[in-house]
Tab-separated table of C-alpha atoms and ligand atoms in Angstrom:
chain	number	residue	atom	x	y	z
G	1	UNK	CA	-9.692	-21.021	6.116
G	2	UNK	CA	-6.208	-22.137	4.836
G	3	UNK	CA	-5.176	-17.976	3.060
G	4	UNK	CA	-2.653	-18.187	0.118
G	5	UNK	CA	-1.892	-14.419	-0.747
G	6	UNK	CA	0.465	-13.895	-3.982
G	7	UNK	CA	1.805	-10.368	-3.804
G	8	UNK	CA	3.061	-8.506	-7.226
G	9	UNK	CA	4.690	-5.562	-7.331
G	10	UNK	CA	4.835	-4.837	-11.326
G	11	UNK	CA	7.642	-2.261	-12.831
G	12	UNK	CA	7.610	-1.170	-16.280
G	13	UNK	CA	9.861	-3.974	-17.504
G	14	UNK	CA	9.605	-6.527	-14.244
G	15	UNK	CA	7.218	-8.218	-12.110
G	16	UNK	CA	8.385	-9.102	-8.439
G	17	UNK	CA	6.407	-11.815	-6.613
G	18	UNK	CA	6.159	-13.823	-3.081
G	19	UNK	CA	3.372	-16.078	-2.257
G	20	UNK	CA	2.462	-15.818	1.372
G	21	UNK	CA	0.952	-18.619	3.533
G	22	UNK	CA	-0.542	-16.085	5.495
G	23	UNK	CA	-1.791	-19.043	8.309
G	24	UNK	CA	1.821	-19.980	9.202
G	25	UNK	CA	3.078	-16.418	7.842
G	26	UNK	CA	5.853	-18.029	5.727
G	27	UNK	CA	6.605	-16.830	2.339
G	28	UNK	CA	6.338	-20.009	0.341
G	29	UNK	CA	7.944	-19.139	-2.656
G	30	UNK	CA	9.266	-15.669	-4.408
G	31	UNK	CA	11.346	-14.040	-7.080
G	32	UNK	CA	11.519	-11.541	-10.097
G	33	UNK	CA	10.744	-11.639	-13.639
G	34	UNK	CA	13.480	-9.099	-15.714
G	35	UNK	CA	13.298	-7.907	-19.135
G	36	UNK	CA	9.450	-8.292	-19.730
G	37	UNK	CA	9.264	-6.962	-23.357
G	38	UNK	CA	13.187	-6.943	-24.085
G	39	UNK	CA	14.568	-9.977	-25.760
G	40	UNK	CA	16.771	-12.363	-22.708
G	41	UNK	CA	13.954	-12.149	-20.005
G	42	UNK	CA	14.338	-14.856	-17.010
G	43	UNK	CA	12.803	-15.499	-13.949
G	44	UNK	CA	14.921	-15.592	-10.293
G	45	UNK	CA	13.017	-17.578	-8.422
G	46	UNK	CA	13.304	-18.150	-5.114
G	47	UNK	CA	11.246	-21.696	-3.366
G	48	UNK	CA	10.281	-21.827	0.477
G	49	UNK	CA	13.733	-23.556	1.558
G	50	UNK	CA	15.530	-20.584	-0.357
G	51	UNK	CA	16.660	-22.884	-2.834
G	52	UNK	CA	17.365	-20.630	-6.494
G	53	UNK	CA	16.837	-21.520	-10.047
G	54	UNK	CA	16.511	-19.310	-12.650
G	55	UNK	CA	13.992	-19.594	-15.876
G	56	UNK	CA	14.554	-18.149	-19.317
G	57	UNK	CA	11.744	-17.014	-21.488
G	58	UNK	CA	11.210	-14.681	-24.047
G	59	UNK	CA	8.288	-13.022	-22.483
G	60	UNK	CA	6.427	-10.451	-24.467
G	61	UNK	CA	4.685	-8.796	-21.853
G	62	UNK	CA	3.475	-8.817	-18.226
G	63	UNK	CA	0.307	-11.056	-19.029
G	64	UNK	CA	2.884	-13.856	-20.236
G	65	UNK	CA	5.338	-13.309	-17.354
G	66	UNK	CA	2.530	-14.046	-14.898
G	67	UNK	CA	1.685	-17.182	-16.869
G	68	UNK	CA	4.799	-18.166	-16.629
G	69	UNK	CA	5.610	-17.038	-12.315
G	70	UNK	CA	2.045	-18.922	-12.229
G	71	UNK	CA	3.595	-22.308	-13.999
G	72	UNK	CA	6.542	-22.643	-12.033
G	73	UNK	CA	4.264	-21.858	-8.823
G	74	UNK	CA	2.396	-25.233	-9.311
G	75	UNK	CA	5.448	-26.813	-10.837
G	76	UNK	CA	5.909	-30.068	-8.524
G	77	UNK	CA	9.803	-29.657	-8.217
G	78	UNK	CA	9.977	-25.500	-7.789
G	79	UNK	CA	6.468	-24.419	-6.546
G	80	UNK	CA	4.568	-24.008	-3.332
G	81	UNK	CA	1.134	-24.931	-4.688
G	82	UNK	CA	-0.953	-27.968	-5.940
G	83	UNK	CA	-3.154	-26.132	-8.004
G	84	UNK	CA	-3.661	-22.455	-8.692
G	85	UNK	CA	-7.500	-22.720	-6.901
G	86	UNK	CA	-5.399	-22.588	-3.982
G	87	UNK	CA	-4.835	-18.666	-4.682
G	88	UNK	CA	-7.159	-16.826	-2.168
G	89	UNK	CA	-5.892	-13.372	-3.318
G	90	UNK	CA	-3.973	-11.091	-4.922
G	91	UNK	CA	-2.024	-8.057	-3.241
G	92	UNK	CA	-0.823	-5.127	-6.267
G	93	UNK	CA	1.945	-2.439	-5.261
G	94	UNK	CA	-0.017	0.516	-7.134
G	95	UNK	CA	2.799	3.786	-6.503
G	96	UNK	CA	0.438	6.577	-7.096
G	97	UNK	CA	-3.262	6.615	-5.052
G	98	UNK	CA	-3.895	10.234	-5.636
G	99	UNK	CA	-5.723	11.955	-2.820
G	100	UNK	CA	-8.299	9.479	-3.514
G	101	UNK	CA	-6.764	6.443	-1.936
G	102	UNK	CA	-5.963	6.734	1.818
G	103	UNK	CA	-6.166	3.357	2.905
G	104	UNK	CA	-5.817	0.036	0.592
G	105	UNK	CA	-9.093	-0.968	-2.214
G	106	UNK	CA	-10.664	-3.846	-2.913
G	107	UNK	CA	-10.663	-3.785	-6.839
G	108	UNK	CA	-13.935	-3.761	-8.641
G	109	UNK	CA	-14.637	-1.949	-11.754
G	110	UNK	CA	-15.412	1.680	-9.814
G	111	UNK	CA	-11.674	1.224	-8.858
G	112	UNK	CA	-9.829	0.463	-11.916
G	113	UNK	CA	-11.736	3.255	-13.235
G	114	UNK	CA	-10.339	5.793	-10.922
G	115	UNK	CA	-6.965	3.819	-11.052
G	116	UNK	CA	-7.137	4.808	-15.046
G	117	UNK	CA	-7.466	8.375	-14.175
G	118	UNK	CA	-4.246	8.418	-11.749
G	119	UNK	CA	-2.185	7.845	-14.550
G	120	UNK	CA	-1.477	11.041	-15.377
G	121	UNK	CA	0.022	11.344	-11.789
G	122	UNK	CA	2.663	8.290	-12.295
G	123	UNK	CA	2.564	8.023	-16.407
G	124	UNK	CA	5.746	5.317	-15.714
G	125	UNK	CA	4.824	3.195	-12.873
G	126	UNK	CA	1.015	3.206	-12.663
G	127	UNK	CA	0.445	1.604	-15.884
G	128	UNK	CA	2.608	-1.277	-15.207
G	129	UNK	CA	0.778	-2.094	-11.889
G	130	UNK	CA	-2.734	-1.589	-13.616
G	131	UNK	CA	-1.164	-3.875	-16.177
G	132	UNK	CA	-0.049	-6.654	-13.418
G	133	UNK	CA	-4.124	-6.536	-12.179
G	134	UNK	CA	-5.508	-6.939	-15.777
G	135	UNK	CA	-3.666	-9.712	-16.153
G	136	UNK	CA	-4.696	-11.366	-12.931
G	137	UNK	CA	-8.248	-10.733	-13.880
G	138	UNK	CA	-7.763	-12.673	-17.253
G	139	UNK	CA	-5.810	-15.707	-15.567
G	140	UNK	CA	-7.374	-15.942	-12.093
G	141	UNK	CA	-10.469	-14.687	-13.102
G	142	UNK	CA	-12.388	-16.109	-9.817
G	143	UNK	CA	-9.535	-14.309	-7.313
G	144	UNK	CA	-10.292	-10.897	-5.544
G	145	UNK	CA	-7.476	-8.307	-6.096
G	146	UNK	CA	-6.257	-5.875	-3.503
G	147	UNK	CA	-4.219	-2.533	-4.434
G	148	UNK	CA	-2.135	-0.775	-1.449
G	149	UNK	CA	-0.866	2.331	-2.342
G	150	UNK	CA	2.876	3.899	-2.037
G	151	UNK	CA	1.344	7.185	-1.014
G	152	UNK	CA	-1.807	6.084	0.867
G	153	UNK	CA	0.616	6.209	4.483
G	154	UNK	CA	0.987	10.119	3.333
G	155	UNK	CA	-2.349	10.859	3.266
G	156	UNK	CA	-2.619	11.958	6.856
G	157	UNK	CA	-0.324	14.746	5.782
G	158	UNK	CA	-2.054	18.358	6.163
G	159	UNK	CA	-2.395	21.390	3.745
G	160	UNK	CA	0.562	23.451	5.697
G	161	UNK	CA	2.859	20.162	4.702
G	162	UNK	CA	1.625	18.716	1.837
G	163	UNK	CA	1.374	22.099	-0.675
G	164	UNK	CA	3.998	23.638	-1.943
G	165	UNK	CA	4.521	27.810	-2.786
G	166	UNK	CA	3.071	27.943	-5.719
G	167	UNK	CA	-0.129	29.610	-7.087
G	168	UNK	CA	-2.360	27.958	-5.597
G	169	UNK	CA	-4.243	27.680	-9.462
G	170	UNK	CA	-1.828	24.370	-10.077
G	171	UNK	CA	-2.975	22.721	-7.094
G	172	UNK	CA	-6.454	23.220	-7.959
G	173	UNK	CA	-5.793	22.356	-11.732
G	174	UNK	CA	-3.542	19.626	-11.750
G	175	UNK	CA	-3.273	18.718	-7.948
G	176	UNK	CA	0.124	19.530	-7.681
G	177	UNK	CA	1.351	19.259	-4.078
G	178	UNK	CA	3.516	16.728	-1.927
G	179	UNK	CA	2.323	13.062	-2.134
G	180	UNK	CA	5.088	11.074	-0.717
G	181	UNK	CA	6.387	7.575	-1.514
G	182	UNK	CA	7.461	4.691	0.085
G	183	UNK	CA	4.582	4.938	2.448
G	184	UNK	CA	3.660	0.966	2.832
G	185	UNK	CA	8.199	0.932	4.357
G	186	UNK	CA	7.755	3.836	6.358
G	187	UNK	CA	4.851	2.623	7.832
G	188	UNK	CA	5.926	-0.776	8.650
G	189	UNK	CA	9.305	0.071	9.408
G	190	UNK	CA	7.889	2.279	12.335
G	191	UNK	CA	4.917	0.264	13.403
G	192	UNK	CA	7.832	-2.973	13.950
G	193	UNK	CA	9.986	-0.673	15.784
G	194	UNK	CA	7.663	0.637	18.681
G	195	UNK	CA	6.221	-3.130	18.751
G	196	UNK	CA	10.525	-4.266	19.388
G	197	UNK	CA	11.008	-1.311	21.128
G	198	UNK	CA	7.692	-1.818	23.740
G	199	UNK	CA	6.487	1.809	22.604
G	200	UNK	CA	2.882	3.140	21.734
G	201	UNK	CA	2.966	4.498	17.992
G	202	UNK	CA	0.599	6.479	18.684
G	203	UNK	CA	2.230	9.046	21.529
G	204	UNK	CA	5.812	8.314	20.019
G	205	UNK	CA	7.516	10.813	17.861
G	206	UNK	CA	9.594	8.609	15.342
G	207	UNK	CA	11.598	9.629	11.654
G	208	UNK	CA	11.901	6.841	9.880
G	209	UNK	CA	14.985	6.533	6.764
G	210	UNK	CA	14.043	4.450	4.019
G	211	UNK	CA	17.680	4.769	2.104
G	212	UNK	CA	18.053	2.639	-0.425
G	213	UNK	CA	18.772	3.315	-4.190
G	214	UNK	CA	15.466	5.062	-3.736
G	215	UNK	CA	15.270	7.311	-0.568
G	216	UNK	CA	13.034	9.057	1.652
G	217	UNK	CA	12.664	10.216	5.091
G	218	UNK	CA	9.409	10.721	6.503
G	219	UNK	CA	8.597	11.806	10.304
G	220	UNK	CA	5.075	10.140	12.074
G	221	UNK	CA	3.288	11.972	14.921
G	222	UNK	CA	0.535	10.653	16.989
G	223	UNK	CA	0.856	7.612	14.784
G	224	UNK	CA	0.063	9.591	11.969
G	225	UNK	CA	2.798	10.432	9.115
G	226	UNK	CA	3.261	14.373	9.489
G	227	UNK	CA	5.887	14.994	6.836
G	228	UNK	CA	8.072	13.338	4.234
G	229	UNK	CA	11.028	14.020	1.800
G	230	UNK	CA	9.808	12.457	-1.672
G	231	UNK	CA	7.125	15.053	-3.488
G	232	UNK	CA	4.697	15.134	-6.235
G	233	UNK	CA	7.030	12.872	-7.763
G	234	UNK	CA	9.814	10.264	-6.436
G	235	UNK	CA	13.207	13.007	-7.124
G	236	UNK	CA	12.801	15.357	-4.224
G	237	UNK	CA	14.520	15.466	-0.769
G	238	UNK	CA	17.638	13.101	-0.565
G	239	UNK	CA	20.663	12.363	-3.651
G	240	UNK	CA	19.379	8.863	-4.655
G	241	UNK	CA	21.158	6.250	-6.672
G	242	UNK	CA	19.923	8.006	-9.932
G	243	UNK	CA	17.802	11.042	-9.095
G	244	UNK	CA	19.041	14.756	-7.841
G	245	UNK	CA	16.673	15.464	-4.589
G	246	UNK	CA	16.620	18.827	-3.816
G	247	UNK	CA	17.561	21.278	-6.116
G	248	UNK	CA	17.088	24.925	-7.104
G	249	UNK	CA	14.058	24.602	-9.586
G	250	UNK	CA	15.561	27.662	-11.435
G	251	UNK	CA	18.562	24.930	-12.718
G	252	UNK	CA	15.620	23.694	-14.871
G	253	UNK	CA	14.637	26.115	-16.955
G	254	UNK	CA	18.672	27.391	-17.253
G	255	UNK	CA	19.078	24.012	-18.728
G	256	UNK	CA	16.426	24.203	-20.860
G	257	UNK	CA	17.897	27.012	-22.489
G	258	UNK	CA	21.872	26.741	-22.086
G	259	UNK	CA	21.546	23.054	-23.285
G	260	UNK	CA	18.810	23.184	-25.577
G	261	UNK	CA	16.857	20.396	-23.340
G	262	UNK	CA	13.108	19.041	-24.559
G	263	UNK	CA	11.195	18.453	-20.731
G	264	UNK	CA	11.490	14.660	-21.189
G	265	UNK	CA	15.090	15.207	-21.833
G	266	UNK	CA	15.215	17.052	-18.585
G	267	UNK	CA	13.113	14.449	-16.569
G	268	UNK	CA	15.702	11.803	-18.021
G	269	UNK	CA	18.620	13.417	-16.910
G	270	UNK	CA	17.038	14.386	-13.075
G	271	UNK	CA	15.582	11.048	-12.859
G	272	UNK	CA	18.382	8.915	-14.291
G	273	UNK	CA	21.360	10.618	-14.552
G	274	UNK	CA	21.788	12.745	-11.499
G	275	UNK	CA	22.036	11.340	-7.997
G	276	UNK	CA	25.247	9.552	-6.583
G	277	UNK	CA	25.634	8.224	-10.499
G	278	UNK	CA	25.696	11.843	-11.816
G	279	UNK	CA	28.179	12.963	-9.305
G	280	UNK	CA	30.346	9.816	-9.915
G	281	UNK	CA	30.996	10.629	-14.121
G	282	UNK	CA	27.954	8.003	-14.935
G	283	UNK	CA	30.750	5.558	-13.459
G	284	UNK	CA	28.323	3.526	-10.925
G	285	UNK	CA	25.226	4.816	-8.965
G	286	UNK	CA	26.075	1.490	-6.429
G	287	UNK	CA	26.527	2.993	-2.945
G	288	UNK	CA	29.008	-0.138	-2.774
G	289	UNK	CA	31.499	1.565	-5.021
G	290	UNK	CA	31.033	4.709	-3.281
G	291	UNK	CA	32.104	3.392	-0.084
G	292	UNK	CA	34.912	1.828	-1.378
G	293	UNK	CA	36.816	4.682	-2.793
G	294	UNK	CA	35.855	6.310	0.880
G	295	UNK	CA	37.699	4.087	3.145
G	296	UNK	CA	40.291	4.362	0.424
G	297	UNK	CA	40.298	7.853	0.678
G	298	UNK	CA	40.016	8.564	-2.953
G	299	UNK	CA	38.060	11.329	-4.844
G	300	UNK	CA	35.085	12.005	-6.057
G	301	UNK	CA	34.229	8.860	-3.414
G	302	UNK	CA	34.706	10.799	-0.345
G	303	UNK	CA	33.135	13.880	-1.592
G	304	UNK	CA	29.834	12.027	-2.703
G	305	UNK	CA	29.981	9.848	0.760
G	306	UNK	CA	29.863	13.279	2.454
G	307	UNK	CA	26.985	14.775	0.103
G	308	UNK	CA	24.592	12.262	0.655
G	309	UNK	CA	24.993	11.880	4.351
G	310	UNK	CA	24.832	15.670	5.110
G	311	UNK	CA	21.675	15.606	3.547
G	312	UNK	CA	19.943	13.005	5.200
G	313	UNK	CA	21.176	14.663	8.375
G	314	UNK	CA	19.666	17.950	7.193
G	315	UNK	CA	15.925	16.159	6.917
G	316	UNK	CA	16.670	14.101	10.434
G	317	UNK	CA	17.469	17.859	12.242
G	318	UNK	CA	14.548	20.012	10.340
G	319	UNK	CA	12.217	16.965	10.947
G	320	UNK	CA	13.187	16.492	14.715
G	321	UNK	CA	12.984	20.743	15.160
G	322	UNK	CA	9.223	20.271	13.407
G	323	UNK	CA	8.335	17.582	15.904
G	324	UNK	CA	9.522	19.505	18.686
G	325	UNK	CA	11.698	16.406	19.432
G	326	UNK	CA	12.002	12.718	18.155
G	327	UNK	CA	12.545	9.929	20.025
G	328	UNK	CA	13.072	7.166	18.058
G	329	UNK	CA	14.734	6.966	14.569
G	330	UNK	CA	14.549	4.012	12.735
G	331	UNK	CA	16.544	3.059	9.497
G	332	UNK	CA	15.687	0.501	6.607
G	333	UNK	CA	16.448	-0.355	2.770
G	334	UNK	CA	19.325	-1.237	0.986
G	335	UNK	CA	22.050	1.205	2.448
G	336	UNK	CA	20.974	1.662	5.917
G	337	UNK	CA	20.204	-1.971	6.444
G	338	UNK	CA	23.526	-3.338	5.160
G	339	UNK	CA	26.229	-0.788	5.621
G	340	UNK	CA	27.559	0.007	9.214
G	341	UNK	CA	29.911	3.042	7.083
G	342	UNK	CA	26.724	5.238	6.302
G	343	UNK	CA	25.023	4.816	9.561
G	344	UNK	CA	28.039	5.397	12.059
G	345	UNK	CA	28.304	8.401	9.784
G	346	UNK	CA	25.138	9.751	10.026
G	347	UNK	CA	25.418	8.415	14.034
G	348	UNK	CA	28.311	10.967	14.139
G	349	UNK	CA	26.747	13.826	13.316
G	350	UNK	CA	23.603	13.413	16.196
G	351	UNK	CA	25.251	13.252	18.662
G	352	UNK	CA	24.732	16.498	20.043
G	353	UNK	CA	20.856	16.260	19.580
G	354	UNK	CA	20.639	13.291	22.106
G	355	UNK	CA	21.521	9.967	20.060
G	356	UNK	CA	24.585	8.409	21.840
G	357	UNK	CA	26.339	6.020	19.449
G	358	UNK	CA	27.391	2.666	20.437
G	359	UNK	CA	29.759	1.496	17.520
G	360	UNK	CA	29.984	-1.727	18.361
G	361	UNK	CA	26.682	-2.318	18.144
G	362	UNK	CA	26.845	-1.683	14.655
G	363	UNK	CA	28.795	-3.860	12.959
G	364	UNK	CA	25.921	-6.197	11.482
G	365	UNK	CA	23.641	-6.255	8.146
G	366	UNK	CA	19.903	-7.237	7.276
G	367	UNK	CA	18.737	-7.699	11.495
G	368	UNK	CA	16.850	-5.729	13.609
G	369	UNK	CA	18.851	-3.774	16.330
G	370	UNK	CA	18.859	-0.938	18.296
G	371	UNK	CA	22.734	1.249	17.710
G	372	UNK	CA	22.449	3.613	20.406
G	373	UNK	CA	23.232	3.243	24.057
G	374	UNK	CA	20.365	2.285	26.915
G	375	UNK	CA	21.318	5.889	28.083
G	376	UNK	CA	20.363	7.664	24.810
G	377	UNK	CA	17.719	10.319	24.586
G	378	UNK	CA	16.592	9.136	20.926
G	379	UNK	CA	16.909	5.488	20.082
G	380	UNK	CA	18.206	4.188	16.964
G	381	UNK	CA	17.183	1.570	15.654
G	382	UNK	CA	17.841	-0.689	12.476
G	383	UNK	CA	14.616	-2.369	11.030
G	384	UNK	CA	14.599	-4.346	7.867
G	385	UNK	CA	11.976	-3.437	5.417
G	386	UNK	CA	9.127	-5.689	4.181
G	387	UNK	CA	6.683	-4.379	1.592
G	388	UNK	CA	5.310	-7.305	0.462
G	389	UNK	CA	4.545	-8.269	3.930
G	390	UNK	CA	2.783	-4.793	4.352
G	391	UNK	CA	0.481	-5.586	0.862
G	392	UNK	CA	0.089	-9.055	2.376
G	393	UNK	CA	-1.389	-7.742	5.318
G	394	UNK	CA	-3.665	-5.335	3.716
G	395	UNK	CA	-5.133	-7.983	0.831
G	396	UNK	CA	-5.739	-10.669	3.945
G	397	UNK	CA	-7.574	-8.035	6.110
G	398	UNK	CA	-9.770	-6.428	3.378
G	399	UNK	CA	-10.698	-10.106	1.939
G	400	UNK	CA	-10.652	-12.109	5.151
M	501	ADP	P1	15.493	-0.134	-4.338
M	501	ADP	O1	15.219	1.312	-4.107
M	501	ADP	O2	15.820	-0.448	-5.763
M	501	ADP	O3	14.496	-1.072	-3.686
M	501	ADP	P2	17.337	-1.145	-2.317
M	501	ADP	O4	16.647	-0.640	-1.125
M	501	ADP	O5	17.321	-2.610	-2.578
M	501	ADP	O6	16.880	-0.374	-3.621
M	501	ADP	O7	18.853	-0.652	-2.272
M	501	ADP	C1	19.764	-0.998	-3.266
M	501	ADP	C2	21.057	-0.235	-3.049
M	501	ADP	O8	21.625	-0.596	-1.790
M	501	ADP	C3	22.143	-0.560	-4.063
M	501	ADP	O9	22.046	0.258	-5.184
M	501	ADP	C4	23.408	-0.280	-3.301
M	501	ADP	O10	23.773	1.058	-3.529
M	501	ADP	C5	23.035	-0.393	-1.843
M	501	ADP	N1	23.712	-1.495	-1.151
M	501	ADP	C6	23.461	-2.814	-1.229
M	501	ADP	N2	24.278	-3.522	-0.426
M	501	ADP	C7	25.075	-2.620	0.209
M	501	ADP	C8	26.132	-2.704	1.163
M	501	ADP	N3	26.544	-3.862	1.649
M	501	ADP	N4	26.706	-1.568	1.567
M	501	ADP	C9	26.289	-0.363	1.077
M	501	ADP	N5	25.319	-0.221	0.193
M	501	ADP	C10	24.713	-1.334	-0.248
């Protein structure tokens, strides 16, 4: 059967798509809707020879921006399909699964019902991804939609890593405890690099860097994720383009009562205002910049350069120590994939724990590469991240 799989990944004010021929596994067509309810939206859109145009729109909501992805799929001179009957499924991004969702759901009505209740878990993203499947369900009404979770990869995480010290009343009240994001990267980024690297996943200790403008670091044991850096929400663990990481919670409630801060005033400025951005004046939060004024040799640049890589180092070591070794480390998104600066300096400083360095392997962006020497004890390798291929996968196998 010929499989057409559109997969959306909805944000509170954009809707990313790709249509995937999963028979010939090409992606036949993709892009991004911006500004959904803010006047000046357009659509990027991308067709299967990579050829770009760009749509504007004044689109009201997310309902009307997948009317409009949907038009200029069939559209003769931009699209990838004759008629939208040639849909055979839709794949959501859903963020937050709860401890309900370990694997990726077929959507029915028992679903969206528990997908309602998860809200209060991810009141910002969830509702823009339940949004995205309502809005299927209205235009493709005869299509089967398939959610895949950001957290479901975490799952496999146990009590002793997954709660954290406090009484245990808030865990049983409000199910506060580690969740982990990212978890459809990690898990392809690490599955890809035992298949390049001819290893078994499920005997391999790996940590895996998903650095991008979001950024986590997650460690998998017998093929199983043990651990992770992101937490009940996406701000712990690493400095991020926009969000602190790890912090002493007692600098909230000092805030709260040196500044005269409301909670959502708090959130706004840990969430939005911290990170590389916070530490930069509010100047940029672009890891581009940063670099820049690093090789330059200027302040705050170096400074923040130094920050953020001491901390990833800081997860790589503790999650290596709680492996009782790693052998392969694998690194993905944005920043890792595209700038040889970071890694060689993250490369420098594991050296001692058994990951030789060979520079000039490193000097590429976007590919899939091993950086270390054939000698090295741990192998480092650079794999590219693909999400929507992940979802893909999923919505084919649980509607094939
Ligand atoms: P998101 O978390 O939004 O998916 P990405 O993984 O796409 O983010 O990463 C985007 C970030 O990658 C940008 O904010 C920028 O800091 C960084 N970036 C992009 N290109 C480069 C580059 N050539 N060198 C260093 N950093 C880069």
């Amino acid at each position: 059967m010929l499989m057409k799989i559109l997969v959306l990944n909805a944000g509170s004010s954009s809707l990313k798509y790709q249509l995937f021929n999963w028979d010939n596994q090409q992606v036949e067509a993709k892009g991004n809707v911006e500004k959904i309810w803010i006047e000046g939206s357009f659509i990027k859109h991308k067709n299967h020879e990579g050829n770009k145009s760009e749509f504007p729109g004044n689109l009201a909501n997310h309902r009307e921006a997948l009317q409009k992805v949907l038009e200029i799929l069939v559209n003769p001179q931009h699209g990838a399909l004759e008629r939208l009957e040639d849909i055979n499924a839709v794949g959501h991004r859903m963020v937050h699964g709860g401890e309900i969702f370990k694997t990726s759901a077929l959507v029915n009505a028992k679903i969206m019902e528990i997908l309602h209740s998860l809200i209060p878990l991810a009141p910002l993203h969830n509702p823009a991804n339940i949004i995205g499947i309502e809005a299927v369900q209205e235009i493709l009404p005869w299509v089967p939609n398939v959610v895949v979770f950001d957290t479901a990869f975490f799952q496999s995480m146990t009590p002793e890593h997954y709660l954290y010290a406090l009484p245990m009343e808030y865990y049983e009240k409000y199910k506060i405890r580690k969740y982990g994001f990212h978890g459809t990267s990690h898990q392809y980024i690490t599955q890809r690099a035992c298949e390049l690297l001819g290893k078994d996943y499920n005997t391999t200790n790996i940590i895996s860097c998903h650095v991008g403008n979001g950024a986590s670091i997650a460690c998998i044991q017998n093929g199983k994720a043990l651990e992770t850096s992101l937490g009940f929400t996406p701000l712990e663990g690493l400095i991020m383009g926009t969000r602190c990481g790890d912090i002493d919670p007692a600098i909230v409630p000092f805030l709260i009562k040196n500044e005269g801060l409301s909670a959502d005033e708090i959130d706004t400025i840990l969430n939005k205002k911290s990170g590389v951005l916070g530490l930069y004046n509010g100047k940029s939060s672009d890891m581009r910049d940063i670099e820049e004024g690093y090789v330059a040799g200027k302040e705050p640049e170096t400074q923040i350069l130094k920050m953020y890589v001491n901390r990833i180092v800081r997860y790589i070591g503790g999650y290596a120590a709680l492996m009782n070794g790693v052998e392969v480390i694998v690194m993905a998104a944005g920043i890792l994939e595209r700038s040889p600066l970071t890694r060689a300096l993250i490369m420098k400083q594991l050296e001692r724990m058994g990951a030789s360095f060979d520079e000039t392997k490193n000097d590429f962006r976007e590919q899939e590469r091993v950086i270390t020497t054939p000698e090295s004890k741990i192998t480092v390798i650079v794999v590219p991240t693909d999400e929507e291929y992940m979802i893909a996968k999923d919505t084919y196998e649980l509607v094939k």
